[in-house]
Amino acid sequence: MLDAGLRQRALTAERTTVHVLAALCAQHATWLDETVRRAVRESTAALFPPAADREVAALARLRQAALAFLPDPRMHDSEESEIYASYSASPIMSVGGAPAIPHARVWALAHPWLGSHFANGWERFPPEEYAAEVLAHCDLQRTVLTVSDRKQLRALRHLPSVFALSLRLDLSDAELGAALRDTRLEGLFLRKTSRLAGLSFLSTVAGSLSVLDLGWCPALRDFAPLTGLGRLEILFLDAEMVSGAPGFRAAHRARQAGDPVPGRGVDTHGRPGAAGGPARPVAPRTAEPRGGPAAGSRPTPVSPI
């Protein structure tokens, strides 16, 4: 099998796949000649660092064994090699779990700019340990950090700073206030939050929040706390949610009366810039959280509140 791999063109996904198969066979062999075992080890080591997504996917089949072949992160210390650093760290994300955390930490310390890369793999690791040992050392500026469960929510206390959060769990007003206390959050994206009945939690981030997506909050009726967001520039709302909501109408009237209600643009379907000029990009290194309009639907713009 090693010979078959060598017949493939160097640095290709095909060669990587064949050599990974050879390594898997060696792992499960009852007995293997030491010369063959050494050849397998050398051929596997030559597959690192990967240079393409297909190679990363093939190496993921090695699971925890792949961690022993990771390159020294310091080898990517020049501008030319930085573009390959994310590929080199990708096997760590594929393996996941507690054994991979020390390796992720080493890479995060060497390359903190890989913050969005490590943030996207959070769900594959123990939340508390990963936040404290890895994410705390990452540059998360311009990164939307997704929180999908309460363990991740509690682990946020380990992070020195968070730029933007996508909260994908159902929280109350009080729970949100406790979670966001002492943060300097600039972007907040809520998904379906059926328990959310008020927005008093916004007072904890009133001095920093510039982008807010309220998602779908069927119990929400009081929008008055929006008037306290002095730095808010973009607000995403659902048209059905705000129709007939007296709190939103009151905030709108306050704006028309000249009261200092912030908000440069409001889009009732979750797309920036519908009513207030071009939107500011939130997270250029990572995809914005899902939650925009359905295919074929058109946003219903309203005046800035």
Short mmCIF file of C-alpha atoms in Angstrom, two decimals, residues 8-277:
data_model
loop_
_atom_site.label_atom_id
_atom_site.label_comp_id
_atom_site.label_asym_id
_atom_site.label_seq_id
_atom_site.Cartn_x
_atom_site.Cartn_y
_atom_site.Cartn_z
CA GLN A 8 0.53 8.97 -6.63
CA ARG A 9 1.64 12.50 -7.35
CA ALA A 10 3.33 14.14 -4.36
CA LEU A 11 1.31 16.54 -2.18
CA THR A 12 -2.04 15.35 -3.46
CA ALA A 13 -5.18 14.18 -1.65
CA GLU A 14 -4.85 10.82 -3.41
CA ARG A 15 -1.41 10.14 -1.96
CA THR A 16 -2.57 11.34 1.45
CA THR A 17 -5.57 9.00 1.37
CA VAL A 18 -3.54 5.91 0.45
CA HIS A 19 -0.88 6.60 3.09
CA VAL A 20 -3.57 7.22 5.71
CA LEU A 21 -5.05 3.81 4.87
CA ALA A 22 -1.61 2.28 5.34
CA ALA A 23 -1.30 3.99 8.73
CA LEU A 24 -4.72 2.70 9.78
CA CYS A 25 -3.76 -0.83 8.79
CA ALA A 26 -0.58 -0.52 10.86
CA GLN A 27 -2.58 0.67 13.87
CA HIS A 28 -4.76 -2.43 13.83
CA ALA A 29 -2.12 -4.97 12.86
CA THR A 30 -1.50 -7.71 15.44
CA TRP A 31 2.13 -7.87 14.43
CA LEU A 32 4.15 -5.75 12.05
CA ASP A 33 7.78 -5.94 11.00
CA GLU A 34 9.69 -3.04 12.54
CA THR A 35 11.04 -1.97 9.13
CA VAL A 36 7.51 -1.73 7.75
CA ARG A 37 6.27 0.06 10.87
CA ARG A 38 9.07 2.62 10.56
CA ALA A 39 8.26 3.14 6.88
CA VAL A 40 4.60 3.72 7.73
CA ARG A 41 5.56 6.21 10.44
CA GLU A 42 7.83 8.11 8.07
CA SER A 43 5.25 8.19 5.29
CA THR A 44 2.61 9.46 7.72
CA ALA A 45 4.89 12.18 9.07
CA ALA A 46 5.51 13.32 5.49
CA LEU A 47 1.79 14.07 5.12
CA PHE A 48 2.12 16.96 7.59
CA PRO A 49 1.46 19.81 7.34
CA PRO A 50 -1.55 19.42 5.02
CA ALA A 51 -2.00 22.04 2.34
CA ALA A 52 -5.64 21.60 1.28
CA ASP A 53 -9.05 20.79 2.72
CA ARG A 54 -9.12 17.34 1.09
CA GLU A 55 -5.84 16.44 2.75
CA VAL A 56 -7.17 17.61 6.13
CA ALA A 57 -10.27 15.45 5.67
CA ALA A 58 -8.14 12.40 4.88
CA LEU A 59 -5.89 12.95 7.89
CA ALA A 60 -8.94 13.23 10.16
CA ARG A 61 -9.39 9.46 9.77
CA LEU A 62 -6.27 8.98 11.88
CA ARG A 63 -8.12 10.52 14.83
CA GLN A 64 -5.99 10.96 17.95
CA ALA A 65 -2.94 9.35 16.30
CA ALA A 66 -2.70 12.41 14.04
CA LEU A 67 -1.76 14.63 16.98
CA ALA A 68 1.68 13.00 17.25
CA PHE A 69 2.58 14.22 13.75
CA LEU A 70 1.55 17.87 14.08
CA PRO A 71 4.32 20.25 13.01
CA ASP A 72 5.88 22.79 15.31
CA PRO A 73 3.67 25.90 15.07
CA ARG A 74 6.79 28.05 15.00
CA MET A 75 7.55 26.80 11.50
CA HIS A 76 4.83 29.17 10.28
CA ASP A 77 6.60 32.35 11.35
CA SER A 78 6.82 34.10 7.99
CA GLU A 79 4.15 35.87 5.96
CA GLU A 80 4.43 33.24 3.22
CA SER A 81 3.84 30.33 5.58
CA GLU A 82 1.01 31.93 7.58
CA ILE A 83 -1.51 30.95 4.92
CA TYR A 84 -0.78 27.27 5.68
CA ALA A 85 -1.05 27.64 9.47
CA SER A 86 -4.83 27.11 9.50
CA TYR A 87 -4.42 23.88 7.50
CA SER A 88 -1.77 22.69 9.94
CA ALA A 89 -4.04 23.34 12.93
CA SER A 90 -7.13 21.82 11.29
CA PRO A 91 -6.38 18.21 12.33
CA ILE A 92 -6.65 19.38 15.95
CA MET A 93 -10.21 20.53 15.28
CA SER A 94 -11.02 17.26 13.53
CA VAL A 95 -9.79 15.15 16.44
CA GLY A 96 -11.34 17.24 19.21
CA GLY A 97 -11.79 16.06 22.77
CA ALA A 98 -9.67 16.64 25.87
CA PRO A 99 -6.48 14.99 24.44
CA ALA A 100 -6.34 17.61 21.68
CA ILE A 101 -6.57 20.63 23.99
CA PRO A 102 -2.81 20.85 24.82
CA HIS A 103 -2.05 20.88 21.09
CA ALA A 104 -4.69 23.53 20.43
CA ARG A 105 -3.25 25.65 23.23
CA VAL A 106 0.24 25.55 21.74
CA TRP A 107 -1.11 26.68 18.37
CA ALA A 108 -3.32 29.38 19.91
CA LEU A 109 -0.35 30.83 21.78
CA ALA A 110 1.80 30.81 18.65
CA HIS A 111 -0.92 32.08 16.32
CA PRO A 112 -3.63 33.99 18.26
CA TRP A 113 -4.98 35.33 14.96
CA LEU A 114 -6.43 31.84 14.36
CA GLY A 115 -9.13 32.78 16.88
CA SER A 116 -12.08 32.33 14.53
CA HIS A 117 -10.67 28.96 13.44
CA PHE A 118 -10.52 27.71 17.03
CA ALA A 119 -13.83 29.34 17.94
CA ASN A 120 -15.62 27.38 15.21
CA GLY A 121 -14.44 24.10 16.74
CA TRP A 122 -15.53 24.82 20.32
CA GLU A 123 -18.35 22.26 20.32
CA ARG A 124 -15.85 19.43 19.74
CA PHE A 125 -14.09 20.02 23.08
CA PRO A 126 -14.93 20.14 26.80
CA PRO A 127 -16.34 23.71 27.00
CA GLU A 128 -14.74 24.98 30.23
CA GLU A 129 -11.25 23.62 29.63
CA TYR A 130 -11.21 24.68 25.99
CA ALA A 131 -12.33 28.22 26.81
CA ALA A 132 -9.72 28.62 29.55
CA GLU A 133 -6.82 26.88 27.82
CA VAL A 134 -7.37 27.81 24.16
CA LEU A 135 -9.94 30.52 23.43
CA ALA A 136 -8.63 32.75 26.22
CA HIS A 137 -5.35 33.04 24.29
CA CYS A 138 -6.98 33.75 20.90
CA ASP A 139 -7.63 37.04 19.21
CA LEU A 140 -11.43 36.96 18.96
CA GLN A 141 -11.78 40.48 17.61
CA ARG A 142 -14.11 40.49 14.59
CA THR A 143 -15.18 36.92 15.40
CA VAL A 144 -18.75 35.85 16.14
CA LEU A 145 -18.54 33.25 18.91
CA THR A 146 -21.41 30.74 18.84
CA VAL A 147 -22.81 29.56 22.18
CA SER A 148 -25.08 26.53 21.85
CA ASP A 149 -25.49 25.26 25.42
CA ARG A 150 -25.31 26.39 29.04
CA LYS A 151 -21.87 24.87 29.60
CA GLN A 152 -20.44 27.12 26.92
CA LEU A 153 -22.39 30.04 28.37
CA ARG A 154 -20.80 29.52 31.79
CA ALA A 155 -17.37 29.15 30.19
CA LEU A 156 -17.53 32.68 28.77
CA ARG A 157 -16.19 33.92 32.11
CA HIS A 158 -12.76 32.58 31.11
CA LEU A 159 -12.48 34.88 28.09
CA PRO A 160 -10.82 38.28 28.61
CA SER A 161 -12.88 39.80 25.78
CA VAL A 162 -15.63 38.80 23.38
CA PHE A 163 -16.44 40.81 20.26
CA ALA A 164 -19.75 39.23 19.21
CA LEU A 165 -21.97 36.38 20.35
CA SER A 166 -24.50 34.20 18.57
CA LEU A 167 -26.65 32.74 21.36
CA ARG A 168 -28.46 29.61 20.20
CA LEU A 169 -30.26 28.66 23.37
CA ASP A 170 -33.49 29.83 24.98
CA LEU A 171 -32.71 32.31 27.76
CA SER A 172 -34.71 34.67 29.93
CA ASP A 173 -34.06 38.38 30.34
CA ALA A 174 -32.36 37.79 33.70
CA GLU A 175 -30.18 34.98 32.36
CA LEU A 176 -29.03 37.12 29.45
CA GLY A 177 -28.20 39.99 31.79
CA ALA A 178 -26.08 37.72 33.98
CA ALA A 179 -24.28 36.21 30.98
CA LEU A 180 -23.41 39.57 29.40
CA ARG A 181 -22.39 41.39 32.59
CA ASP A 182 -18.89 42.91 32.48
CA THR A 183 -18.53 42.34 28.74
CA ARG A 184 -17.81 44.93 26.07
CA LEU A 185 -19.91 43.13 23.47
CA GLU A 186 -20.25 44.85 20.09
CA GLY A 187 -22.50 42.34 18.32
CA LEU A 188 -25.30 40.14 19.68
CA PHE A 189 -27.28 37.66 17.59
CA LEU A 190 -30.20 35.86 19.25
CA ARG A 191 -31.88 32.92 17.64
CA LYS A 192 -35.31 31.65 18.68
CA THR A 193 -35.80 32.76 22.28
CA SER A 194 -39.37 31.95 23.26
CA ARG A 195 -38.76 32.78 26.94
CA LEU A 196 -37.49 36.31 26.35
CA ALA A 197 -40.18 38.75 27.52
CA GLY A 198 -38.08 41.86 28.16
CA LEU A 199 -34.94 43.65 27.04
CA SER A 200 -33.63 45.02 30.33
CA PHE A 201 -30.52 42.86 29.84
CA LEU A 202 -29.40 45.34 27.17
CA SER A 203 -28.37 47.77 29.90
CA THR A 204 -25.31 45.57 30.55
CA VAL A 205 -23.97 46.24 27.03
CA ALA A 206 -25.50 49.65 26.34
CA GLY A 207 -22.12 51.34 26.11
CA SER A 208 -20.64 49.00 23.50
CA LEU A 209 -23.34 47.22 21.46
CA SER A 210 -23.50 48.37 17.84
CA VAL A 211 -25.22 45.39 16.12
CA LEU A 212 -28.27 43.59 17.52
CA ASP A 213 -30.32 40.76 16.04
CA LEU A 214 -33.33 39.89 18.20
CA GLY A 215 -34.18 36.81 16.17
CA TRP A 216 -37.64 35.41 16.89
CA CYS A 217 -38.94 36.38 20.36
CA PRO A 218 -42.72 35.74 20.36
CA ALA A 219 -43.16 36.85 24.01
CA LEU A 220 -41.37 40.16 23.54
CA ARG A 221 -43.56 43.26 23.70
CA ASP A 222 -41.52 45.99 25.41
CA PHE A 223 -38.93 47.52 23.10
CA ALA A 224 -38.31 50.62 25.22
CA PRO A 225 -34.83 49.46 26.41
CA LEU A 226 -33.63 49.90 22.82
CA THR A 227 -33.65 53.63 23.48
CA GLY A 228 -30.74 53.21 25.88
CA LEU A 229 -28.36 51.75 23.30
CA GLY A 230 -26.22 54.78 22.59
CA ARG A 231 -23.91 53.04 20.11
CA LEU A 232 -26.43 50.91 18.23
CA GLU A 233 -26.03 51.18 14.46
CA ILE A 234 -27.76 48.09 13.05
CA LEU A 235 -30.89 46.40 14.38
CA PHE A 236 -32.40 43.19 12.95
CA LEU A 237 -36.05 42.48 13.75
CA ASP A 238 -38.71 40.09 12.53
CA ALA A 239 -41.63 41.86 10.87
CA GLU A 240 -44.25 39.59 12.43
CA MET A 241 -42.72 40.02 15.87
CA VAL A 242 -42.92 43.83 15.87
CA SER A 243 -46.27 44.21 14.14
CA GLY A 244 -48.71 45.41 16.75
CA ALA A 245 -46.05 45.63 19.47
CA PRO A 246 -46.78 48.87 21.38
CA GLY A 247 -43.25 49.11 22.75
CA PHE A 248 -41.76 49.26 19.27
CA ARG A 249 -44.30 51.83 18.10
CA ALA A 250 -43.54 53.98 21.14
CA ALA A 251 -39.81 53.86 20.43
CA HIS A 252 -40.50 54.78 16.82
CA ARG A 253 -42.63 57.77 17.87
CA ALA A 254 -39.89 58.88 20.26
CA ARG A 255 -37.46 58.94 17.35
CA GLN A 256 -39.85 61.00 15.26
CA ALA A 257 -40.26 63.41 18.17
CA GLY A 258 -36.54 64.01 18.22
CA ASP A 259 -35.60 61.99 21.29
CA PRO A 260 -32.08 60.50 21.16
CA VAL A 261 -33.09 56.99 20.18
CA PRO A 262 -30.12 55.36 18.43
CA GLY A 263 -30.13 53.16 15.37
CA ARG A 264 -28.88 53.98 11.92
CA GLY A 265 -30.71 51.18 10.17
CA VAL A 266 -33.42 48.68 10.97
CA ASP A 267 -34.19 45.60 8.93
CA THR A 268 -37.16 43.51 9.91
CA HIS A 269 -35.87 40.37 8.21
CA GLY A 270 -32.28 40.28 9.42
CA ARG A 271 -30.33 41.95 6.62
CA PRO A 272 -28.21 45.01 7.31
CA GLY A 273 -28.66 48.34 5.62
CA ALA A 274 -32.31 48.02 4.61
CA ALA A 275 -33.25 51.39 6.00
CA GLY A 276 -30.12 53.12 7.15
CA GLY A 277 -27.45 53.04 4.50
#
